[in-house]
DNA sequence: CCGGATCCGGGTTGATACTG
DNA sequence: CAGTATCAACCCGGATCCGG
């Protein structure tokens, strides 16, 4: 990208991360670091392979990312964020916070990866009964499932994986699953629209976000 | 911009504000709202006039900006941020915070407007002697001067204008002025490099940021 | 299969000229 | 003052190909 050539911190930041795809590459790395070129590609539906290669080169030159050749058995190069790249987490979070209302008007066919839920869920969800034994919810939206788990201090953690013995299981479209967990839809209503929930509803309520009603 | 078409809040945000120049237009409006097309143009050195017109149209369609025809005497249209557009302030701030280290390596010829100082200065500076009578510093870097003033609650405010009776005056290159106020350079050192300071040095020290030394 | 490089058509940007 | 018109240069997306 051409520099804006302005003595302004925001403009300088955009010189470095304002290119198309760059911040989404950072998002992927925040979620799946360290990862291979191919992993990045499948986590960035729509990116052209040459663009990904270009961006990684630029990001490496800008000190956001490093590449390392993995040990012999793996024999692949892994991409990882530098501390400076990690610091972009706050930028992604702030952008996500601003963009959240736009999710409602996102077309149903939009691409999705279940592990993308980690950023918003870990940010907004809390364990409302932190003194009780931890629970695990398996979430499936079509691709690889993730586990939503209560952790120490009332935190909620999301990690890839399945658990046959999960306390509850949620399956449905990305939108239904997300809006359910975010407390924007009732379980009954979500079920009517095709969402499947197995397990004690109390498990869901334990982590579900308390609805923020902007209606007075 | 083409949509990323992903069900992800950050990607949706970038669909709307990820275009080149869009966030810098928001920056201008945050600082000088409401303002005319021409004001925007001169606050965005390097932008092509057709791009500015395009962006304003898109931003209006996306609910970030409104245009209003000013009352008869003025007879011009004014651009203003909607509340939704105002909410981008946090995005700009976070970007600026991340980009600040890059200012050190910004080429000396970079474009600058003195009022751009308002965002970082109001964020980082505090009045260290808030119980004493307020002070005003006039800052000049080549274009229209601004006033840095202590305000209630230990806050520091920046507004356009000059003040012949200011308690102090700073004049110099954008970099020298900024690094001096941010506590990255000593007054003596700055003077050696061409900065001019008139007034009691205690006035400067009263608002100057306490240097954050990352050297152990 | 992995990690790209190359090529090409089309869209976007930037510079300038021009206009109501 | 507030744009529109035009055009060249650049960037992006998609497809294909290629060496390990």
Coordinates of C-alpha atoms (C1' of nucleotides) in Angstrom, one line a residue:
Chain A
X1 CA 0.0 0.0 0.0
X2 CA 1.1 3.5 -0.7
X3 CA 1.9 5.4 2.4
X4 CA -0.3 8.2 3.5
X5 CA 2.9 10.1 4.3
X6 CA 1.4 11.9 7.3
X7 CA 2.9 12.5 10.7
X8 CA -0.1 11.0 12.5
X9 CA 0.0 7.8 14.5
X10 CA -3.3 6.5 13.1
X11 CA -2.2 7.1 9.6
X12 CA 1.2 5.4 10.3
X13 CA -0.6 2.4 11.7
X14 CA -2.8 2.2 8.6
X15 CA 0.3 2.4 6.4
X16 CA 1.3 -0.9 7.9
X17 CA -2.0 -2.7 8.6
X18 CA -4.4 -0.9 6.4
X19 CA -3.9 -3.2 3.4
X20 CA -6.7 -5.4 2.4
X21 CA -6.6 -8.8 4.3
X22 CA -3.7 -7.8 6.6
X23 CA -5.8 -7.4 9.8
X24 CA -7.7 -10.6 9.0
X25 CA -4.4 -12.5 8.7
X26 CA -3.6 -11.1 12.2
X27 CA -7.0 -12.4 13.4
X28 CA -6.2 -15.8 12.1
X29 CA -2.9 -15.9 13.8
X30 CA -4.3 -14.6 17.1
X31 CA -6.7 -17.6 17.0
X32 CA -4.5 -20.4 15.6
X33 CA -0.9 -19.3 16.1
X34 CA 1.5 -20.7 15.0
X35 CA 0.1 -21.9 11.7
X36 CA 1.0 -23.0 8.3
X37 CA 0.4 -21.1 5.0
X38 CA -2.3 -23.6 4.1
X39 CA -4.0 -23.2 7.5
X40 CA -4.1 -19.5 6.9
X41 CA -5.6 -19.9 3.5
X42 CA -8.5 -22.0 4.7
X43 CA -9.1 -19.7 7.5
X44 CA -9.3 -16.8 5.1
X45 CA -12.0 -17.8 2.6
X46 CA -11.7 -15.7 -0.5
X47 CA -8.1 -14.7 -0.3
X48 CA -6.0 -15.2 -3.4
X49 CA -2.9 -17.2 -2.8
X50 CA -0.5 -14.6 -4.2
X51 CA -2.0 -12.0 -2.0
X52 CA -1.5 -14.1 1.1
X53 CA 2.1 -14.6 0.1
X54 CA 2.6 -10.9 -0.6
X55 CA 1.0 -9.9 2.7
X56 CA 3.1 -12.3 4.8
X57 CA 6.2 -10.9 3.2
X58 CA 5.2 -7.4 4.0
X59 CA 4.2 -8.3 7.5
X60 CA 7.5 -10.0 8.0
X61 CA 9.3 -6.9 6.7
X62 CA 7.2 -4.8 9.1
X63 CA 8.0 -6.9 12.1
X64 CA 4.5 -8.1 12.7
X65 CA 5.2 -11.8 11.8
X66 CA 8.0 -14.3 11.8
X67 CA 8.4 -17.5 9.9
X68 CA 10.3 -20.4 11.2
X69 CA 11.1 -23.8 9.7
X70 CA 9.6 -26.4 11.9
X71 CA 11.6 -29.4 13.2
X72 CA 12.4 -32.1 10.6
X73 CA 9.4 -34.4 11.2
X74 CA 6.9 -31.6 10.4
X75 CA 9.1 -30.1 7.7
X76 CA 6.9 -27.0 7.1
X77 CA 7.3 -23.4 7.8
X78 CA 5.2 -21.9 10.6
X79 CA 4.0 -18.3 10.8
X80 CA 3.8 -16.6 14.2
X81 CA 3.0 -13.2 15.4
X82 CA 5.8 -11.1 17.0
X83 CA 5.0 -9.3 20.2
X84 CA 4.4 -6.2 18.1
X85 CA 1.9 -8.3 16.0
X86 CA 0.3 -9.6 19.2
X87 CA -0.3 -6.0 20.2
X88 CA -2.7 -5.7 17.3
X89 CA -5.2 -7.8 19.4
X90 CA -6.6 -4.6 20.8
X91 CA -7.1 -3.2 17.3
X92 CA -9.0 -6.3 16.2
X93 CA -11.1 -6.3 19.4
X94 CA -12.1 -2.7 19.0
X95 CA -13.0 -3.2 15.4
X96 CA -15.0 -6.3 16.3
X97 CA -16.8 -4.4 19.0
X98 CA -17.8 -1.7 16.5
X99 CA -18.7 -4.2 13.9
X100 CA -20.8 -6.4 16.0
X101 CA -24.1 -4.7 15.2
X102 CA -23.4 -5.4 11.5
X103 CA -23.5 -9.1 12.1
X104 CA -27.3 -8.9 12.2
X105 CA -27.4 -7.8 8.6
X106 CA -24.8 -10.2 7.3
X107 CA -26.1 -12.3 4.5
X108 CA -26.8 -15.9 5.4
X109 CA -24.3 -17.4 3.0
X110 CA -21.3 -15.7 4.6
X111 CA -18.3 -17.8 5.2
X112 CA -17.6 -18.9 8.8
X113 CA -15.2 -20.9 10.9
X114 CA -16.5 -22.0 14.3
X115 CA -13.2 -21.1 16.0
X116 CA -13.9 -17.5 15.1
X117 CA -16.4 -17.6 18.0
X118 CA -13.5 -17.5 20.4
X119 CA -12.8 -13.8 20.2
X120 CA -16.3 -12.5 20.9
X121 CA -17.3 -15.3 23.3
X122 CA -14.2 -15.0 25.5
X123 CA -14.8 -11.3 25.6
X124 CA -18.5 -11.2 26.4
X125 CA -19.3 -14.4 28.1
X126 CA -18.8 -15.0 31.8
X127 CA -19.5 -17.9 34.1
X128 CA -22.4 -16.8 36.3
X129 CA -21.9 -19.6 38.8
X130 CA -18.1 -19.7 39.1
X131 CA -18.3 -21.5 42.4
X132 CA -19.8 -24.7 40.9
X133 CA -17.9 -27.4 39.1
X134 CA -16.8 -26.3 35.6
X135 CA -18.9 -27.2 32.5
X136 CA -18.2 -27.8 28.9
X137 CA -20.4 -27.1 25.9
X138 CA -19.6 -28.5 22.5
X139 CA -20.5 -26.2 19.6
X140 CA -21.0 -27.3 16.1
X141 CA -21.8 -25.1 13.1
X142 CA -20.7 -27.3 10.2
X143 CA -16.9 -27.4 10.3
X144 CA -14.6 -28.5 13.1
X145 CA -16.4 -28.1 16.5
X146 CA -15.1 -26.1 19.4
X147 CA -15.6 -26.4 23.2
X148 CA -16.8 -23.6 25.3
X149 CA -15.6 -24.1 28.8
X150 CA -15.9 -22.3 32.1
X151 CA -12.5 -21.5 33.6
X152 CA -11.0 -20.0 36.8
X153 CA -12.1 -16.6 37.9
X154 CA -15.5 -16.8 36.1
X155 CA -13.8 -16.7 32.7
X156 CA -15.0 -18.6 29.7
X157 CA -12.5 -20.3 27.3
X158 CA -13.0 -21.5 23.8
X159 CA -10.8 -24.1 22.2
X160 CA -11.0 -26.4 19.2
X161 CA -12.1 -29.9 19.9
X162 CA -15.0 -32.2 20.5
X163 CA -16.1 -33.9 23.8
X164 CA -18.5 -36.8 23.8
X165 CA -19.1 -36.2 27.5
X166 CA -19.8 -32.5 27.2
X167 CA -22.5 -31.1 29.5
X168 CA -24.4 -29.7 26.6
X169 CA -24.2 -29.6 22.8
X170 CA -25.3 -26.8 20.5
X171 CA -25.6 -27.2 16.8
X172 CA -27.0 -24.9 14.2
X173 CA -26.2 -22.1 11.8
X174 CA -23.5 -19.6 12.8
X175 CA -26.0 -16.9 13.4
X176 CA -28.3 -18.9 15.5
X177 CA -25.5 -20.3 17.6
X178 CA -23.9 -16.9 18.1
X179 CA -27.1 -15.0 18.9
X180 CA -28.1 -17.7 21.3
X181 CA -24.9 -17.5 23.3
X182 CA -24.9 -13.8 23.1
X183 CA -28.4 -13.7 24.7
X184 CA -30.0 -12.1 21.7
X185 CA -32.3 -15.1 21.1
X186 CA -34.2 -17.3 23.5
X187 CA -33.4 -21.0 23.4
X188 CA -37.0 -21.8 22.5
X189 CA -37.0 -19.4 19.6
X190 CA -33.7 -20.6 18.4
X191 CA -35.0 -24.2 18.4
X192 CA -38.0 -23.2 16.4
X193 CA -35.6 -21.9 13.7
X194 CA -33.7 -25.2 13.6
X195 CA -31.1 -25.0 16.3
X196 CA -30.5 -28.2 18.2
X197 CA -29.6 -28.2 21.9
X198 CA -28.9 -31.2 24.0
X199 CA -28.3 -31.1 27.7
X200 CA -29.6 -29.2 30.7
X201 CA -30.7 -25.7 29.7
X202 CA -29.2 -24.5 32.9
X203 CA -25.7 -25.2 31.5
X204 CA -26.5 -22.7 28.7
X205 CA -27.9 -20.1 31.1
X206 CA -24.8 -20.4 33.2
X207 CA -22.6 -18.9 30.5
X208 CA -25.1 -17.1 28.3
X209 CA -24.7 -13.4 28.0
X210 CA -27.3 -11.3 29.8
X211 CA -29.2 -9.6 27.1
X212 CA -28.5 -5.9 26.8
X213 CA -31.8 -4.3 26.0
X214 CA -31.5 -0.9 24.4
X215 CA -35.3 -0.6 24.6
X216 CA -36.2 1.6 27.5
Chain B
X1 CA -14.6 -2.2 -1.3
X2 CA -15.5 -5.7 -2.0
X3 CA -17.0 -7.4 1.0
X4 CA -15.0 -10.1 2.8
X5 CA -18.3 -11.9 3.1
X6 CA -17.5 -13.5 6.5
X7 CA -19.7 -13.8 9.5
X8 CA -17.1 -12.1 11.7
X9 CA -17.5 -8.8 13.5
X10 CA -14.0 -7.5 12.6
X11 CA -14.4 -8.5 9.0
X12 CA -17.8 -6.8 8.8
X13 CA -16.3 -3.6 10.3
X14 CA -13.6 -3.7 7.7
X15 CA -16.2 -4.1 5.0
X16 CA -17.4 -0.7 6.1
X17 CA -14.3 1.2 7.2
X18 CA -11.5 -0.8 5.6
X19 CA -11.4 1.2 2.4
X20 CA -8.4 3.4 1.9
X21 CA -8.9 6.9 3.4
X22 CA -12.2 6.1 5.2
X23 CA -10.8 6.0 8.7
X24 CA -8.7 9.2 8.1
X25 CA -11.8 11.0 7.0
X26 CA -13.3 9.9 10.3
X27 CA -10.3 11.2 12.1
X28 CA -10.7 14.6 10.4
X29 CA -14.4 14.7 11.4
X30 CA -13.6 13.8 15.0
X31 CA -11.3 16.8 15.1
X32 CA -13.1 19.4 13.1
X33 CA -16.8 18.4 13.0
X34 CA -18.9 19.6 11.4
X35 CA -16.9 20.6 8.3
X36 CA -17.0 21.4 4.7
X37 CA -15.8 19.3 1.8
X38 CA -13.0 21.7 1.3
X39 CA -11.9 21.6 4.9
X40 CA -11.8 17.8 4.7
X41 CA -9.7 18.0 1.6
X42 CA -7.1 20.2 3.1
X43 CA -7.0 18.1 6.2
X44 CA -6.3 15.0 4.1
X45 CA -3.2 15.9 2.1
X46 CA -2.9 13.6 -0.8
X47 CA -6.5 12.5 -1.3
X48 CA -7.9 12.8 -4.8
X49 CA -11.1 14.8 -4.9
X50 CA -13.1 12.1 -6.6
X51 CA -12.1 9.6 -3.9
X52 CA -13.2 12.0 -1.2
X53 CA -16.6 12.4 -2.9
X54 CA -16.9 8.6 -3.3
X55 CA -16.0 7.9 0.3
X56 CA -18.4 10.5 1.7
X57 CA -21.2 8.9 -0.4
X58 CA -20.4 5.4 0.9
X59 CA -20.1 6.6 4.4
X60 CA -23.4 8.3 4.2
X61 CA -25.0 5.2 2.8
X62 CA -23.4 3.2 5.7
X63 CA -24.8 5.6 8.3
X64 CA -21.5 6.9 9.5
X65 CA -21.9 10.4 8.2
X66 CA -24.7 12.9 7.5
X67 CA -24.7 15.9 5.2
X68 CA -26.7 19.0 6.0
X69 CA -27.2 22.2 4.1
X70 CA -26.1 25.0 6.4
X71 CA -28.4 28.0 7.0
X72 CA -28.6 30.6 4.2
X73 CA -25.8 32.9 5.2
X74 CA -23.3 30.1 5.0
X75 CA -24.9 28.3 2.1
X76 CA -22.7 25.3 2.1
X77 CA -23.2 21.7 3.0
X78 CA -21.6 20.4 6.2
X79 CA -20.5 16.9 6.9
X80 CA -21.0 15.5 10.4
X81 CA -20.5 12.1 12.1
X82 CA -23.6 10.2 13.2
X83 CA -23.4 8.6 16.7
X84 CA -22.4 5.4 14.9
X85 CA -19.6 7.3 13.2
X86 CA -18.6 8.9 16.5
X87 CA -18.3 5.4 17.9
X88 CA -15.3 4.9 15.6
X89 CA -13.3 7.2 17.9
X90 CA -12.2 4.1 19.9
X91 CA -11.0 2.4 16.7
X92 CA -8.9 5.5 15.8
X93 CA -7.5 5.8 19.3
X94 CA -6.5 2.1 19.4
X95 CA -4.9 2.3 16.0
X96 CA -3.1 5.5 17.1
X97 CA -1.8 3.8 20.2
X98 CA -0.4 1.0 18.2
X99 CA 1.0 3.3 15.5
X100 CA 2.7 5.7 17.9
X101 CA 6.1 3.9 17.9
X102 CA 6.1 4.3 14.1
X103 CA 6.2 8.0 14.3
X104 CA 9.9 7.9 15.2
X105 CA 10.6 6.5 11.8
X106 CA 8.3 8.8 9.9
X107 CA 10.2 10.7 7.1
X108 CA 10.8 14.4 8.0
X109 CA 8.8 15.6 5.0
X110 CA 5.5 14.0 6.0
X111 CA 2.4 16.1 5.9
X112 CA 1.1 17.5 9.2
X113 CA -1.7 19.6 10.6
X114 CA -1.1 21.1 14.1
X115 CA -4.6 20.2 15.2
X116 CA -3.8 16.5 14.7
X117 CA -2.0 16.9 18.0
X118 CA -5.3 17.0 19.8
X119 CA -6.0 13.3 19.8
X120 CA -2.7 12.1 21.3
X121 CA -2.1 15.1 23.6
X122 CA -5.6 14.9 25.1
X123 CA -5.1 11.2 25.6
X124 CA -1.6 11.2 27.1
X125 CA -1.1 14.6 28.8
X126 CA -2.3 15.5 32.2
X127 CA -2.1 18.6 34.4
X128 CA 0.3 17.7 37.2
X129 CA -0.7 20.7 39.2
X130 CA -4.4 20.8 38.8
X131 CA -4.9 22.9 41.9
X132 CA -3.1 25.9 40.5
X133 CA -4.6 28.4 38.1
X134 CA -5.0 27.1 34.6
X135 CA -2.3 27.7 32.0
X136 CA -2.3 28.0 28.2
X137 CA 0.5 27.1 25.8
X138 CA 0.4 28.2 22.2
X139 CA 1.8 25.6 19.8
X140 CA 3.0 26.4 16.2
X141 CA 4.4 24.0 13.7
X142 CA 3.9 26.0 10.5
X143 CA 0.2 26.1 9.8
X144 CA -2.6 27.4 12.1
X145 CA -1.6 27.3 15.7
X146 CA -3.4 25.5 18.5
X147 CA -3.7 26.1 22.2
X148 CA -2.9 23.5 24.8
X149 CA -4.8 24.3 28.0
X150 CA -5.2 22.8 31.4
X151 CA -8.8 22.1 32.2
X152 CA -11.0 20.8 35.1
X153 CA -10.1 17.5 36.7
X154 CA -6.5 17.6 35.6
X155 CA -7.4 17.2 31.9
X156 CA -5.6 18.9 29.1
X157 CA -7.5 20.3 26.2
X158 CA -6.3 21.3 22.7
X159 CA -8.2 23.7 20.5
X160 CA -7.4 25.7 17.5
X161 CA -6.5 29.3 18.0
X162 CA -3.7 31.7 19.1
X163 CA -3.2 33.6 22.3
X164 CA -0.9 36.6 22.5
X165 CA -1.0 36.3 26.3
X166 CA -0.3 32.6 26.5
X167 CA 1.8 31.4 29.4
X168 CA 4.3 29.8 27.0
X169 CA 4.8 29.3 23.3
X170 CA 6.3 26.4 21.5
X171 CA 7.4 26.5 17.9
X172 CA 9.3 23.9 15.8
X173 CA 8.9 20.9 13.6
X174 CA 6.0 18.6 14.2
X175 CA 8.4 15.9 15.5
X176 CA 10.3 18.2 17.9
X177 CA 7.1 19.7 19.3
X178 CA 5.4 16.3 19.7
X179 CA 8.3 14.5 21.2
X180 CA 8.9 17.4 23.6
X181 CA 5.3 17.4 24.8
X182 CA 5.4 13.6 25.0
X183 CA 8.4 13.7 27.3
X184 CA 10.6 11.9 24.8
X185 CA 13.0 14.8 24.4
X186 CA 14.4 17.3 27.0
X187 CA 13.7 21.0 26.4
X188 CA 17.4 21.7 26.2
X189 CA 18.0 19.0 23.5
X190 CA 15.0 20.1 21.6
X191 CA 16.2 23.7 21.6
X192 CA 19.6 22.5 20.2
X193 CA 17.7 21.0 17.3
X194 CA 15.9 24.2 16.5
X195 CA 12.8 24.3 18.7
X196 CA 11.9 27.6 20.1
X197 CA 10.3 27.9 23.6
X198 CA 9.2 31.1 25.2
X199 CA 7.9 31.3 28.7
X200 CA 8.5 29.7 32.1
X201 CA 9.8 26.1 31.6
X202 CA 7.7 25.1 34.6
X203 CA 4.6 25.6 32.4
X204 CA 5.8 23.0 30.0
X205 CA 6.8 20.6 32.8
X206 CA 3.3 21.0 34.3
X207 CA 1.7 19.3 31.4
X208 CA 4.6 17.3 29.8
X209 CA 4.2 13.6 29.8
X210 CA 6.4 11.7 32.2
X211 CA 8.8 9.8 30.1
X212 CA 8.1 6.1 29.9
X213 CA 11.5 4.5 29.8
X214 CA 11.5 1.0 28.4
X215 CA 15.2 0.7 29.4
X216 CA 15.6 -1.3 32.5
Chain C
dC1 C1' -0.1 -32.3 -0.2
dC2 C1' 2.6 -28.0 0.8
dG3 C1' 4.1 -23.3 -0.5
dG4 C1' 4.2 -20.7 -3.3
dA5 C1' 5.1 -18.1 -8.5
dT6 C1' 3.1 -16.4 -12.8
dC7 C1' -0.3 -14.5 -15.7
dC8 C1' -4.3 -12.1 -17.0
dG9 C1' -8.8 -9.5 -16.8
dG10 C1' -11.2 -6.2 -14.3
dG11 C1' -11.7 -3.0 -10.6
dT12 C1' -9.8 0.7 -7.7
dT13 C1' -6.9 4.6 -7.0
dG14 C1' -4.4 8.9 -8.0
dA15 C1' -3.5 13.0 -10.8
dT16 C1' -5.3 16.5 -13.3
dA17 C1' -8.6 19.1 -15.9
dC18 C1' -12.9 20.9 -16.0
dT19 C1' -17.7 22.7 -14.6
dG20 C1' -22.3 24.5 -12.3
Chain D
dC1 C1' -17.2 25.7 -3.3
dA2 C1' -18.3 21.1 -4.3
dG3 C1' -17.8 18.3 -6.8
dT4 C1' -17.7 15.4 -12.0
dA5 C1' -14.9 13.5 -16.0
dT6 C1' -11.1 11.3 -17.8
dC7 C1' -7.3 8.3 -18.0
dA8 C1' -3.1 5.9 -16.7
dA9 C1' -1.0 3.1 -13.2
dC10 C1' -1.6 0.0 -9.8
dC11 C1' -3.8 -3.6 -7.0
dC12 C1' -6.9 -7.5 -6.5
dG13 C1' -9.0 -12.0 -7.5
dG14 C1' -9.1 -16.3 -10.0
dA15 C1' -6.9 -19.7 -12.5
dT16 C1' -3.0 -22.3 -13.6
dC17 C1' 1.4 -24.1 -13.0
dC18 C1' 5.5 -25.8 -10.6
dG19 C1' 9.3 -27.5 -7.6
dG20 C1' 9.9 -30.0 -3.1

